[in-house]
Structures are given as structure tokens and as C-alpha cells.
Amino acid sequence: GEAYAQIKRYHDEIPELMKAIQFFALSDGTRLMFGPTWDLNKRNLHRWKLKEEVNLEKLTKDFFQKDRILRIIEDYTVFFTKDEELYKFVLDQHQMRGVEKIFKRVIEEKLDSGLIWHTQGSGKTLTMIVAAHRLRKQRELENPTMIIVIDRIELEKQARDNLIYYGFPNLVIAQKGEHLRDLLKSDFRGLIVTTVQKFEGMEKNINPTNNIIVLIDEAHRSQEGNLATYMRAALPNAYYFGFTGTPIDKSNIGKGTFKLFGTHDSQGYLDKYSIKESIEDGTTVPLYYSLAPQELRVNKELLEKEFFELIEKEGVASIEELDKILDKAVKLKNFLKAEKRVDSIAKYIAEHFTEFVEPMGLKAFIVAVDREGCALYKQSIDRCLNPEYSRVVFTQDQKDSQLLKQFHISEEEETNVRKSFRAANKLPKILIVTQKLLTGFDAPILYCMYLDKPFKDHTLLQA
């Protein structure tokens, strides 16, 4: 604590010196912590660990190896703009380790696949971007083609923005399947971002070169079925690295992820960072659940028949797939959105929020079953709390009803809402969502989620 206070003082008193210094380390005599200069958020402080029990001398000598320090300065110190604010990060130990293992596998081992299994919320996106950048500039690979594959169109903009904010050189977004085909056929060298759907119908051996490296986000979702088969047939000699936070599933989805990417590794993965470890490190926070009063909950038989039975049959790997199943659960949806019930829950949420969450200076989400549910909750919650306390954020559609259209906002306005939500002293205090912002929205101020949408297994964990 004293060391941290001194580092903060240096920033105030000798800022010129801190321009050149990129990161710092602190110790309490037993642990070694490190973090970036200028972005002194305690969440950016990481702990350096060794597997065996060690003293501070061993920890320090391991961390301060010359090669490691140079690598941190060159590759693992990252400047990043998010919602128009500039952030600076030094990668955590598990992120550096993931990048190093991918690098070693391609450059030294020359093995064609691997699975990076890092728990939800532990910075997989940044690990993927830094790995792509480091490989892209490696001379031995002779100007390689990097491909980042995502599984949803909604994430395409997010991926593009992340890469632009990172400052990735020679970047192109594949607009359509034909555009992707042209890029691969012309042997484009740089970074391509594409959804897996754009590989559909692509001919075999469109680019048989062996310096193509494919990094696949949420690999447990996108690599089952025909689309992945088309991709691998089109690029037969490429390297494939899957990134996932939740590969294990009772259906075949999890097992398939290990089989597809883990052939070179006895345990099925190249690197693992578990939820237990991430909570111990403070990378992610533990989750606590409490049940709402009995009278507000869904009838167990209805939930079983309209939700759990369908989920068991189909094996759900994403919130989009979950929504498709819920679209079939007509009785369940009607029950969840019944006017009387929504009013009762809004009243309960308002009381709980003002009694427990608001006094701590923290904020909340209401998660409705669908977009119409969001609109109904907004109307009800406005009767219980100041209307400025809450905002609705969902994906818009031109065919939307008048009820939904009144909650349409522009991209710029949504950016402002996201920024304001993260700030303690600004409104809104509650966001009402159903799919958007449920994953990939980093808001430490979010303390409580009022879940009125059925989730199960890793869709629940993702949310």
C-alpha cells in the first residue's frame, strides 16, 4: 500500500520521469505485483507467480529477466481506446503466457493447432490481438496472413474497433463472403477479420500456403458443423488456434472443441487459466446468487417443459442460440411478460436497488426475456423510480413496433450511455438489457443483475 501511494505521488510530482517508465513493480516482502504507469487503477495491478512456493528473490529474478522485460516493453504494454477514453495496460501473466505458447508452437514446434482456455472476463480479446501482432511482424513467417474469426455479426464492429484502437497495421474487415474469397485468393498479407459464416460454400484449397494463422474467438461456439469444415478445407495448411472461456458442456460442443484444437496436447488445451485461479488473482470477481421471493418466480413445470427440455436437446453455446430457443417458448414468454407480474417485479427491484445497491454508489442491470420485455420493464420501473435512473439498450430493427421504437437510440447516444453508466456520479444507474451488453461490456461499477431471463450453464456464466 505504501509503495502504491509512492508511485501515485511520483506521477503527480515528477510526471516527466514517468513518461519514459512504462510499468512498475511493488512488493510487500512476499508477493510481487506489477502494473502500468499512468493507468493506476488497482484492477490493472497483477501478481507475478511461480508454480512452486518461492521467496521474493526468486520471484524478482524470474520477473526481471532481461528478455522478459524487453518483451513487456515491446509487445505486452498496450494503449487502447474504449468508448473514446484512452487506457494503458500491461498484460497479465496468463495473457503473456498464452501469447508465448502460441508463438512457440508456430515458430519452434511448427504444430498446427492449440486451444487457449482462459475463463470469461480474463482478457482473451487482448491476448488474441497481441498474439496476432507479434506473429505478424515475425520475419521467419515471411509476412504472414493473420485471420481473426468471430462467430457473430454483432461482434464484428466490436472486433474492428478493438483492433483500430490498438493501432493494428494493415487491417481489413471482410465485408461479404465474396470479399473474403477475393482476399484469400489474392494472397492478401495483413490481418483479416471475418465471421465464420463468410466461409460458407467456399471452394477447397483457395489458399494452400502455410503461413496463414487463424485465431478463432469463442471457439466452442463457431467450430461445430459445416462452416468450420468449409474454413479448414479452404485453408488446408493454416495454423488454427481456438480461444474459449467455457469449452466444457454436457452436449458434444465442449468435447468437440478439445478434439478439434487439442490434438497436440495430452489434456486437450495449450494453456488454461481457470475461474478459480482468476478469482484468487482478482482478475475476475466471485459471483453470488440470491433468489427472488417465491411469488415472483416462474412455475417450475413450465420452466422445465418450455426451457430446460429444449436446451438439453439442442445444446446451447451462445446467448443468440438461447434466444432462438426462447422464441419457441411462447407460454413461458407470455408468463414472464404478464403486466401484473412485471409491475410486481419492478416494485421489488426498485425497493431492493434503493435499499442495497444505490447506498454503495453502485449500479445494476435488469435482464428481460426479450426486447419487448425490456420496454415493459422500463415503463414499470419508471413508475417506481425517477425515469432518468434507467435506460434501455437493445439491438434495433426497422420492423419494430411503436412500443420498441420509442427506445431506439443512435450509436453515439449508446456510446454516451455506456460511458455514463461506468461513471459513479452520472446517470443512468440501471440499464435494461436482454442480449446487448450481456457479454464483453466491462463495467466494474455493475454490482447486481436482476435476471428475469432463463439461462443455463455457460450462457449464465458469460452473462
GROMACS .gro file of C-alpha atoms in nm, residues 24-452:
model
  429
   24PHE     CA    1   0.639  -0.059  -1.218
   25ALA     CA    2   0.661  -0.340  -0.962
   26LEU     CA    3   0.566  -0.341  -0.594
   27SER     CA    4   0.621  -0.588  -0.313
   28ASP     CA    5   0.510  -0.648   0.044
   29GLY     CA    6   0.808  -0.876   0.109
   30THR     CA    7   0.637  -1.197  -0.005
   31ARG     CA    8   0.435  -1.112  -0.318
   32LEU     CA    9   0.542  -0.929  -0.633
   33MET     CA   10   0.286  -0.709  -0.811
   34PHE     CA   11   0.326  -0.515  -1.137
   35GLY     CA   12   0.119  -0.264  -1.333
   36PRO     CA   13   0.131   0.008  -1.599
   37THR     CA   14   0.233   0.368  -1.531
   38TRP     CA   15  -0.034   0.636  -1.590
   39ASP     CA   16  -0.328   0.397  -1.559
   40LEU     CA   17  -0.313   0.343  -1.184
   41ASN     CA   18  -0.645   0.162  -1.146
   42LYS     CA   19  -0.589  -0.114  -0.889
   43ARG     CA   20  -0.763  -0.357  -1.123
   44ASN     CA   21  -0.458  -0.319  -1.350
   45LEU     CA   22  -0.223  -0.445  -1.079
   46HIS     CA   23  -0.121  -0.805  -1.150
   47ARG     CA   24   0.050  -1.060  -0.932
   48TRP     CA   25   0.356  -1.244  -1.066
   49LYS     CA   26   0.353  -1.611  -0.964
   50LEU     CA   27   0.568  -1.921  -0.991
   51LYS     CA   28   0.427  -2.275  -0.958
   52GLU     CA   29   0.639  -2.379  -0.662
   53GLU     CA   30   0.648  -2.197  -0.326
   54VAL     CA   31   0.915  -1.932  -0.364
   55ASN     CA   32   1.068  -1.637  -0.187
   56LEU     CA   33   1.076  -1.279  -0.313
   57GLU     CA   34   1.429  -1.313  -0.452
   58LYS     CA   35   1.327  -1.599  -0.686
   59LEU     CA   36   1.010  -1.415  -0.792
   60THR     CA   37   1.204  -1.096  -0.867
   61LYS     CA   38   1.479  -1.274  -1.061
   62ASP     CA   39   1.219  -1.458  -1.267
   63PHE     CA   40   1.014  -1.149  -1.347
   64PHE     CA   41   1.313  -0.925  -1.420
   65GLN     CA   42   1.483  -1.148  -1.676
   66LYS     CA   43   1.619  -0.919  -1.945
   67ASP     CA   44   1.431  -1.092  -2.229
   68ARG     CA   45   1.103  -1.071  -2.039
   69ILE     CA   46   1.141  -0.700  -1.959
   70LEU     CA   47   1.221  -0.616  -2.322
   71ARG     CA   48   0.923  -0.825  -2.437
   72ILE     CA   49   0.690  -0.645  -2.194
   73ILE     CA   50   0.805  -0.308  -2.324
   74GLU     CA   51   0.788  -0.407  -2.691
   75ASP     CA   52   0.478  -0.627  -2.706
   76TYR     CA   53   0.293  -0.650  -2.376
   77THR     CA   54   0.242  -0.282  -2.296
   78VAL     CA   55  -0.076  -0.180  -2.476
   79PHE     CA   56  -0.252   0.152  -2.533
   80PHE     CA   57  -0.622   0.114  -2.601
   81THR     CA   58  -0.915   0.347  -2.661
   82LYS     CA   59  -1.254   0.238  -2.531
   83ASP     CA   60  -1.569   0.450  -2.562
   84GLU     CA   61  -1.347   0.750  -2.650
   85GLU     CA   62  -1.124   0.712  -2.342
   86LEU     CA   63  -0.755   0.614  -2.359
   87TYR     CA   64  -0.638   0.327  -2.139
   88LYS     CA   65  -0.298   0.171  -2.087
   89PHE     CA   66  -0.248  -0.194  -1.993
   90VAL     CA   67   0.038  -0.428  -1.918
   91LEU     CA   68  -0.073  -0.782  -1.998
   92ASP     CA   69  -0.131  -1.014  -1.704
   93GLN     CA   70   0.091  -1.320  -1.657
   94HIS     CA   71  -0.163  -1.566  -1.806
   95GLN     CA   72  -0.205  -1.342  -2.113
   96MET     CA   73   0.172  -1.323  -2.171
   97ARG     CA   74   0.195  -1.700  -2.122
   98GLY     CA   75  -0.081  -1.760  -2.379
   99VAL     CA   76   0.092  -1.540  -2.637
  100GLU     CA   77   0.430  -1.706  -2.572
  101LYS     CA   78   0.286  -2.056  -2.613
  102ILE     CA   79   0.115  -1.970  -2.945
  103PHE     CA   80   0.439  -1.809  -3.065
  104LYS     CA   81   0.647  -2.111  -2.964
  105ARG     CA   82   0.402  -2.354  -3.124
  106VAL     CA   83   0.419  -2.174  -3.461
  107ILE     CA   84   0.785  -2.072  -3.470
  108GLU     CA   85   0.963  -2.357  -3.292
  109GLU     CA   86   0.731  -2.659  -3.275
  110LYS     CA   87   0.565  -2.596  -3.613
  111LEU     CA   88   0.246  -2.765  -3.487
  112ASP     CA   89  -0.078  -2.656  -3.650
  113SER     CA   90  -0.326  -2.605  -3.362
  114GLY     CA   91  -0.390  -2.530  -2.996
  115LEU     CA   92  -0.667  -2.429  -2.756
  116ILE     CA   93  -0.632  -2.130  -2.521
  117TRP     CA   94  -0.884  -2.184  -2.241
  118HIS     CA   95  -0.897  -1.865  -2.036
  119THR     CA   96  -1.202  -1.802  -1.820
  120GLN     CA   97  -1.468  -1.544  -1.913
  121GLY     CA   98  -1.364  -1.186  -1.841
  122SER     CA   99  -0.990  -1.255  -1.817
  123GLY     CA  100  -0.887  -1.059  -2.128
  124LYS     CA  101  -0.893  -1.314  -2.414
  125THR     CA  102  -0.951  -1.044  -2.677
  126LEU     CA  103  -0.632  -0.859  -2.585
  127THR     CA  104  -0.436  -1.187  -2.573
  128MET     CA  105  -0.557  -1.266  -2.925
  129ILE     CA  106  -0.473  -0.920  -3.063
  130VAL     CA  107  -0.122  -0.917  -2.912
  131ALA     CA  108  -0.054  -1.274  -3.036
  132ALA     CA  109  -0.166  -1.170  -3.387
  133HIS     CA  110   0.056  -0.862  -3.382
  134ARG     CA  111   0.361  -1.046  -3.254
  135LEU     CA  112   0.329  -1.322  -3.516
  136ARG     CA  113   0.252  -1.072  -3.792
  137LYS     CA  114   0.590  -0.900  -3.751
  138GLN     CA  115   0.795  -1.220  -3.713
  139ARG     CA  116   1.043  -1.233  -4.002
  140GLU     CA  117   1.065  -1.613  -4.014
  141LEU     CA  118   0.697  -1.629  -4.112
  142GLU     CA  119   0.767  -1.419  -4.424
  143ASN     CA  120   0.488  -1.165  -4.399
  144PRO     CA  121   0.209  -1.398  -4.281
  145THR     CA  122  -0.166  -1.362  -4.323
  146MET     CA  123  -0.345  -1.342  -3.988
  147ILE     CA  124  -0.720  -1.415  -3.973
  148ILE     CA  125  -0.935  -1.342  -3.669
  149VAL     CA  126  -1.262  -1.536  -3.689
  150ILE     CA  127  -1.561  -1.434  -3.480
  151ASP     CA  128  -1.894  -1.611  -3.464
  152ARG     CA  129  -2.142  -1.324  -3.462
  153ILE     CA  130  -2.202  -1.025  -3.688
  154GLU     CA  131  -2.274  -0.807  -3.381
  155LEU     CA  132  -1.918  -0.871  -3.258
  156GLU     CA  133  -1.764  -0.768  -3.592
  157LYS     CA  134  -1.782  -0.396  -3.514
  158GLN     CA  135  -1.650  -0.458  -3.163
  159ALA     CA  136  -1.355  -0.659  -3.303
  160ARG     CA  137  -1.282  -0.394  -3.567
  161ASP     CA  138  -1.295  -0.113  -3.310
  162ASN     CA  139  -1.067  -0.304  -3.071
  163LEU     CA  140  -0.807  -0.354  -3.345
  164ILE     CA  141  -0.829   0.009  -3.459
  165TYR     CA  142  -0.796   0.134  -3.100
  166TYR     CA  143  -0.497  -0.097  -3.055
  167GLY     CA  144  -0.346   0.050  -3.373
  168PHE     CA  145  -0.313  -0.276  -3.568
  169PRO     CA  146  -0.139  -0.215  -3.904
  170ASN     CA  147  -0.268  -0.345  -4.239
  171LEU     CA  148  -0.612  -0.443  -4.120
  172VAL     CA  149  -0.911  -0.530  -4.339
  173ILE     CA  150  -1.265  -0.635  -4.249
  174ALA     CA  151  -1.417  -0.894  -4.484
  175GLN     CA  152  -1.745  -0.734  -4.593
  176LYS     CA  153  -1.910  -1.038  -4.752
  177GLY     CA  154  -1.827  -1.395  -4.850
  178GLU     CA  155  -1.709  -1.282  -5.196
  179HIS     CA  156  -1.482  -1.018  -5.040
  180LEU     CA  157  -1.325  -1.281  -4.811
  181ARG     CA  158  -1.283  -1.516  -5.108
  182ASP     CA  159  -1.106  -1.241  -5.308
  183LEU     CA  160  -0.874  -1.158  -5.017
  184LEU     CA  161  -0.772  -1.522  -4.972
  185LYS     CA  162  -0.739  -1.588  -5.346
  186SER     CA  163  -0.518  -1.282  -5.397
  187ASP     CA  164  -0.296  -1.399  -5.107
  188PHE     CA  165  -0.351  -1.077  -4.908
  189ARG     CA  166  -0.086  -1.023  -4.639
  190GLY     CA  167  -0.203  -0.849  -4.323
  191LEU     CA  168  -0.487  -0.909  -4.078
  192ILE     CA  169  -0.836  -1.013  -4.194
  193VAL     CA  170  -1.133  -1.001  -3.956
  194THR     CA  171  -1.428  -1.214  -4.059
  195THR     CA  172  -1.727  -1.402  -3.924
  196VAL     CA  173  -1.721  -1.780  -3.968
  197GLN     CA  174  -2.043  -1.750  -4.174
  198LYS     CA  175  -1.849  -1.588  -4.461
  199PHE     CA  176  -1.669  -1.918  -4.528
  200GLU     CA  177  -1.997  -2.084  -4.629
  201GLY     CA  178  -1.974  -2.251  -4.971
  202MET     CA  179  -1.608  -2.158  -5.018
  203GLU     CA  180  -1.415  -2.388  -5.252
  204LYS     CA  181  -1.138  -2.618  -5.130
  205ASN     CA  182  -0.771  -2.510  -5.133
  206ILE     CA  183  -0.849  -2.147  -5.207
  207ASN     CA  184  -0.518  -2.065  -5.040
  208PRO     CA  185  -0.292  -2.363  -4.962
  209THR     CA  186   0.005  -2.159  -4.832
  210ASN     CA  187   0.139  -2.249  -4.487
  211ASN     CA  188   0.195  -1.903  -4.344
  212ILE     CA  189  -0.170  -1.835  -4.265
  213ILE     CA  190  -0.255  -1.826  -3.894
  214VAL     CA  191  -0.620  -1.835  -3.789
  215LEU     CA  192  -0.724  -1.719  -3.440
  216ILE     CA  193  -1.082  -1.817  -3.354
  217ASP     CA  194  -1.275  -1.631  -3.086
  218GLU     CA  195  -1.528  -1.825  -2.875
  219ALA     CA  196  -1.413  -2.144  -3.046
  220HIS     CA  197  -1.666  -2.359  -2.860
  221ARG     CA  198  -1.947  -2.181  -3.045
  222SER     CA  199  -1.827  -2.144  -3.402
  223GLN     CA  200  -1.638  -2.464  -3.474
  224GLU     CA  201  -1.918  -2.720  -3.479
  225GLY     CA  202  -2.066  -2.811  -3.817
  226ASN     CA  203  -2.033  -2.712  -4.181
  227LEU     CA  204  -1.894  -2.359  -4.155
  228ALA     CA  205  -1.577  -2.477  -3.978
  229THR     CA  206  -1.542  -2.760  -4.233
  230TYR     CA  207  -1.556  -2.509  -4.522
  231MET     CA  208  -1.294  -2.292  -4.350
  232ARG     CA  209  -1.048  -2.577  -4.293
  233ALA     CA  210  -1.094  -2.710  -4.646
  234ALA     CA  211  -1.035  -2.362  -4.795
  235LEU     CA  212  -0.715  -2.315  -4.588
  236PRO     CA  213  -0.577  -2.669  -4.555
  237ASN     CA  214  -0.225  -2.576  -4.438
  238ALA     CA  215  -0.311  -2.295  -4.198
  239TYR     CA  216  -0.245  -2.289  -3.823
  240TYR     CA  217  -0.563  -2.285  -3.611
  241PHE     CA  218  -0.578  -2.154  -3.254
  242GLY     CA  219  -0.907  -2.154  -3.065
  243PHE     CA  220  -0.983  -1.915  -2.777
  244THR     CA  221  -1.259  -2.001  -2.534
  245GLY     CA  222  -1.377  -1.917  -2.185
  246THR     CA  223  -1.620  -2.207  -2.150
  247PRO     CA  224  -1.544  -2.513  -2.362
  248ILE     CA  225  -1.699  -2.776  -2.136
  249ASP     CA  226  -2.060  -2.861  -2.199
  250LYS     CA  227  -2.276  -3.166  -2.135
  251SER     CA  228  -2.350  -3.181  -2.507
  252ASN     CA  229  -2.083  -3.253  -2.767
  253ILE     CA  230  -1.989  -2.886  -2.805
  254GLY     CA  231  -1.723  -2.886  -2.534
  255LYS     CA  232  -1.584  -3.228  -2.623
  256GLY     CA  233  -1.563  -3.125  -2.989
  257THR     CA  234  -1.361  -2.812  -2.903
  258PHE     CA  235  -1.094  -3.021  -2.730
  259LYS     CA  236  -1.083  -3.274  -3.015
  260LEU     CA  237  -1.056  -3.007  -3.282
  261PHE     CA  238  -0.783  -2.791  -3.129
  262GLY     CA  239  -0.618  -3.012  -2.868
  263THR     CA  240  -0.472  -3.295  -3.076
  264HIS     CA  241  -0.113  -3.198  -2.986
  265ASP     CA  242  -0.182  -3.162  -2.612
  266SER     CA  243  -0.249  -3.452  -2.376
  267GLN     CA  244  -0.501  -3.250  -2.170
  268GLY     CA  245  -0.673  -3.107  -2.477
  269TYR     CA  246  -0.553  -2.748  -2.434
  270LEU     CA  247  -0.235  -2.549  -2.491
  271ASP     CA  248  -0.294  -2.314  -2.197
  272LYS     CA  249  -0.556  -2.290  -1.923
  273TYR     CA  250  -0.648  -2.012  -1.681
  274SER     CA  251  -0.931  -2.134  -1.462
  275ILE     CA  252  -1.213  -1.940  -1.298
  276LYS     CA  253  -1.078  -2.048  -0.955
  277GLU     CA  254  -0.733  -1.903  -1.035
  278SER     CA  255  -0.877  -1.584  -1.184
  279ILE     CA  256  -1.085  -1.521  -0.870
  280GLU     CA  257  -0.780  -1.581  -0.648
  281ASP     CA  258  -0.583  -1.331  -0.859
  282GLY     CA  259  -0.864  -1.074  -0.857
  283THR     CA  260  -0.879  -1.087  -1.240
  284THR     CA  261  -1.247  -1.176  -1.217
  285VAL     CA  262  -1.475  -1.142  -0.917
  286PRO     CA  263  -1.671  -1.422  -0.748
  287LEU     CA  264  -2.041  -1.447  -0.829
  288TYR     CA  265  -2.312  -1.462  -0.563
  289TYR     CA  266  -2.673  -1.560  -0.630
  290SER     CA  267  -2.985  -1.499  -0.428
  291LEU     CA  268  -3.339  -1.599  -0.520
  292ALA     CA  269  -3.623  -1.352  -0.554
  293PRO     CA  270  -3.934  -1.409  -0.337
  294GLN     CA  271  -4.128  -1.726  -0.421
  295GLU     CA  272  -4.433  -1.543  -0.555
  296LEU     CA  273  -4.224  -1.370  -0.827
  297ARG     CA  274  -4.060  -1.686  -0.956
  298VAL     CA  275  -4.157  -1.894  -1.259
  299ASN     CA  276  -4.360  -2.213  -1.223
  300LYS     CA  277  -4.106  -2.498  -1.219
  301GLU     CA  278  -4.305  -2.726  -1.453
  302LEU     CA  279  -4.346  -2.450  -1.713
  303LEU     CA  280  -3.972  -2.373  -1.699
  304GLU     CA  281  -3.885  -2.741  -1.730
  305LYS     CA  282  -4.116  -2.806  -2.024
  306GLU     CA  283  -4.056  -2.486  -2.225
  307PHE     CA  284  -3.690  -2.425  -2.148
  308PHE     CA  285  -3.476  -2.696  -1.988
  309GLU     CA  286  -3.605  -2.981  -2.205
  310LEU     CA  287  -3.537  -2.782  -2.525
  311ILE     CA  288  -3.191  -2.678  -2.405
  312GLU     CA  289  -3.093  -3.039  -2.324
  313LYS     CA  290  -3.193  -3.149  -2.675
  314GLU     CA  291  -3.024  -2.872  -2.872
  315GLY     CA  292  -2.710  -2.792  -2.671
  316VAL     CA  293  -2.679  -2.414  -2.647
  317ALA     CA  294  -2.343  -2.241  -2.677
  318SER     CA  295  -2.436  -1.872  -2.709
  319ILE     CA  296  -2.693  -1.617  -2.595
  320GLU     CA  297  -2.818  -1.589  -2.959
  321GLU     CA  298  -2.893  -1.963  -2.968
  322LEU     CA  299  -3.059  -1.930  -2.627
  323ASP     CA  300  -3.283  -1.655  -2.769
  324LYS     CA  301  -3.386  -1.880  -3.059
  325ILE     CA  302  -3.497  -2.146  -2.810
  326LEU     CA  303  -3.683  -1.888  -2.603
  327ASP     CA  304  -3.868  -1.773  -2.918
  328LYS     CA  305  -4.029  -2.119  -2.922
  329ALA     CA  306  -4.123  -2.095  -2.553
  330VAL     CA  307  -4.440  -1.894  -2.615
  331LYS     CA  308  -4.621  -1.979  -2.289
  332LEU     CA  309  -4.311  -1.908  -2.083
  333LYS     CA  310  -4.258  -1.570  -2.252
  334ASN     CA  311  -4.622  -1.470  -2.205
  335PHE     CA  312  -4.597  -1.564  -1.838
  336LEU     CA  313  -4.273  -1.364  -1.791
  337LYS     CA  314  -4.416  -1.054  -1.960
  338ALA     CA  315  -4.759  -1.055  -1.794
  339GLU     CA  316  -4.840  -0.697  -1.690
  340LYS     CA  317  -4.919  -0.774  -1.327
  341ARG     CA  318  -4.602  -0.979  -1.284
  342VAL     CA  319  -4.375  -0.716  -1.446
  343ASP     CA  320  -4.525  -0.447  -1.220
  344SER     CA  321  -4.467  -0.661  -0.908
  345ILE     CA  322  -4.106  -0.731  -1.006
  346ALA     CA  323  -4.036  -0.367  -1.096
  347LYS     CA  324  -4.161  -0.269  -0.749
  348TYR     CA  325  -3.939  -0.537  -0.589
  349ILE     CA  326  -3.634  -0.424  -0.793
  350ALA     CA  327  -3.691  -0.057  -0.707
  351GLU     CA  328  -3.704  -0.138  -0.334
  352HIS     CA  329  -3.403  -0.371  -0.346
  353PHE     CA  330  -3.197  -0.125  -0.552
  354THR     CA  331  -3.265   0.178  -0.329
  355GLU     CA  332  -3.206  -0.022  -0.010
  356PHE     CA  333  -2.895  -0.224  -0.102
  357VAL     CA  334  -2.728  -0.117  -0.427
  358GLU     CA  335  -2.766   0.261  -0.451
  359PRO     CA  336  -2.631   0.336  -0.098
  360MET     CA  337  -2.300   0.171  -0.202
  361GLY     CA  338  -2.273   0.404  -0.503
  362LEU     CA  339  -2.303   0.105  -0.737
  363LYS     CA  340  -2.529   0.020  -1.032
  364ALA     CA  341  -2.745  -0.259  -1.175
  365PHE     CA  342  -2.878  -0.438  -1.484
  366ILE     CA  343  -3.232  -0.562  -1.536
  367VAL     CA  344  -3.217  -0.856  -1.781
  368ALA     CA  345  -3.551  -0.915  -1.954
  369VAL     CA  346  -3.651  -1.219  -2.159
  370ASP     CA  347  -3.661  -1.025  -2.490
  371ARG     CA  348  -3.669  -0.672  -2.632
  372GLU     CA  349  -4.039  -0.629  -2.567
  373GLY     CA  350  -3.972  -0.736  -2.207
  374CYS     CA  351  -3.711  -0.456  -2.183
  375ALA     CA  352  -3.969  -0.198  -2.294
  376LEU     CA  353  -4.229  -0.328  -2.046
  377TYR     CA  354  -3.980  -0.318  -1.759
  378LYS     CA  355  -3.881   0.037  -1.848
  379GLN     CA  356  -4.245   0.151  -1.834
  380SER     CA  357  -4.298  -0.023  -1.497
  381ILE     CA  358  -3.971   0.082  -1.334
  382ASP     CA  359  -4.039   0.446  -1.431
  383ARG     CA  360  -4.349   0.433  -1.209
  384CYS     CA  361  -4.132   0.330  -0.912
  385LEU     CA  362  -3.808   0.528  -0.968
  386ASN     CA  363  -3.702   0.853  -1.132
  387PRO     CA  364  -3.724   0.782  -1.513
  388GLU     CA  365  -3.368   0.916  -1.553
  389TYR     CA  366  -3.238   0.632  -1.335
  390SER     CA  367  -3.277   0.375  -1.614
  391ARG     CA  368  -3.209   0.334  -1.986
  392VAL     CA  369  -3.295   0.058  -2.232
  393VAL     CA  370  -3.017  -0.075  -2.457
  394PHE     CA  371  -3.104  -0.332  -2.723
  395THR     CA  372  -3.044  -0.408  -3.091
  396GLN     CA  373  -3.284  -0.216  -3.316
  397ASP     CA  374  -3.489  -0.338  -3.609
  398GLN     CA  375  -3.672  -0.133  -3.875
  399LYS     CA  376  -3.980  -0.355  -3.832
  400ASP     CA  377  -4.005  -0.277  -3.460
  401SER     CA  378  -4.342  -0.189  -3.308
  402GLN     CA  379  -4.414   0.160  -3.171
  403LEU     CA  380  -4.351   0.028  -2.820
  404LEU     CA  381  -3.993  -0.068  -2.915
  405LYS     CA  382  -3.925   0.230  -3.142
  406GLN     CA  383  -3.958   0.475  -2.854
  407PHE     CA  384  -3.643   0.319  -2.705
  408HIS     CA  385  -3.429   0.333  -3.021
  409ILE     CA  386  -3.109   0.535  -2.974
  410SER     CA  387  -2.826   0.633  -3.208
  411GLU     CA  388  -2.478   0.475  -3.191
  412GLU     CA  389  -2.340   0.799  -3.048
  413GLU     CA  390  -2.608   0.808  -2.779
  414GLU     CA  391  -2.541   0.444  -2.689
  415THR     CA  392  -2.169   0.521  -2.651
  416ASN     CA  393  -2.258   0.807  -2.414
  417VAL     CA  394  -2.495   0.583  -2.214
  418ARG     CA  395  -2.221   0.319  -2.175
  419LYS     CA  396  -1.969   0.583  -2.063
  420SER     CA  397  -2.213   0.744  -1.820
  421PHE     CA  398  -2.310   0.406  -1.674
  422ARG     CA  399  -1.944   0.337  -1.590
  423ALA     CA  400  -1.916   0.671  -1.405
  424ALA     CA  401  -2.023   0.676  -1.039
  425ASN     CA  402  -2.151   1.033  -1.047
  426LYS     CA  403  -2.360   1.009  -1.365
  427LEU     CA  404  -2.699   0.868  -1.468
  428PRO     CA  405  -2.822   0.610  -1.564
  429LYS     CA  406  -2.794   0.386  -1.259
  430ILE     CA  407  -2.979   0.093  -1.417
  431LEU     CA  408  -2.952  -0.050  -1.771
  432ILE     CA  409  -3.235  -0.267  -1.901
  433VAL     CA  410  -3.099  -0.525  -2.149
  434THR     CA  411  -3.171  -0.867  -2.300
  435GLN     CA  412  -2.873  -0.956  -2.523
  436LYS     CA  413  -2.665  -0.646  -2.596
  437LEU     CA  414  -2.404  -0.561  -2.328
  438LEU     CA  415  -2.453  -0.900  -2.160
  439THR     CA  416  -2.107  -1.006  -2.280
  440GLY     CA  417  -1.795  -0.801  -2.346
  441PHE     CA  418  -1.911  -0.490  -2.157
  442ASP     CA  419  -1.658  -0.415  -1.884
  443ALA     CA  420  -1.820  -0.209  -1.606
  444PRO     CA  421  -1.671  -0.261  -1.258
  445ILE     CA  422  -1.949  -0.045  -1.110
  446LEU     CA  423  -2.211  -0.305  -1.208
  447TYR     CA  424  -2.289  -0.477  -0.878
  448CYS     CA  425  -2.622  -0.651  -0.930
  449MET     CA  426  -2.804  -0.818  -1.221
  450TYR     CA  427  -3.176  -0.871  -1.180
  451LEU     CA  428  -3.216  -1.175  -1.404
  452ASP     CA  429  -3.564  -1.236  -1.539
   0.00000   0.00000   0.00000
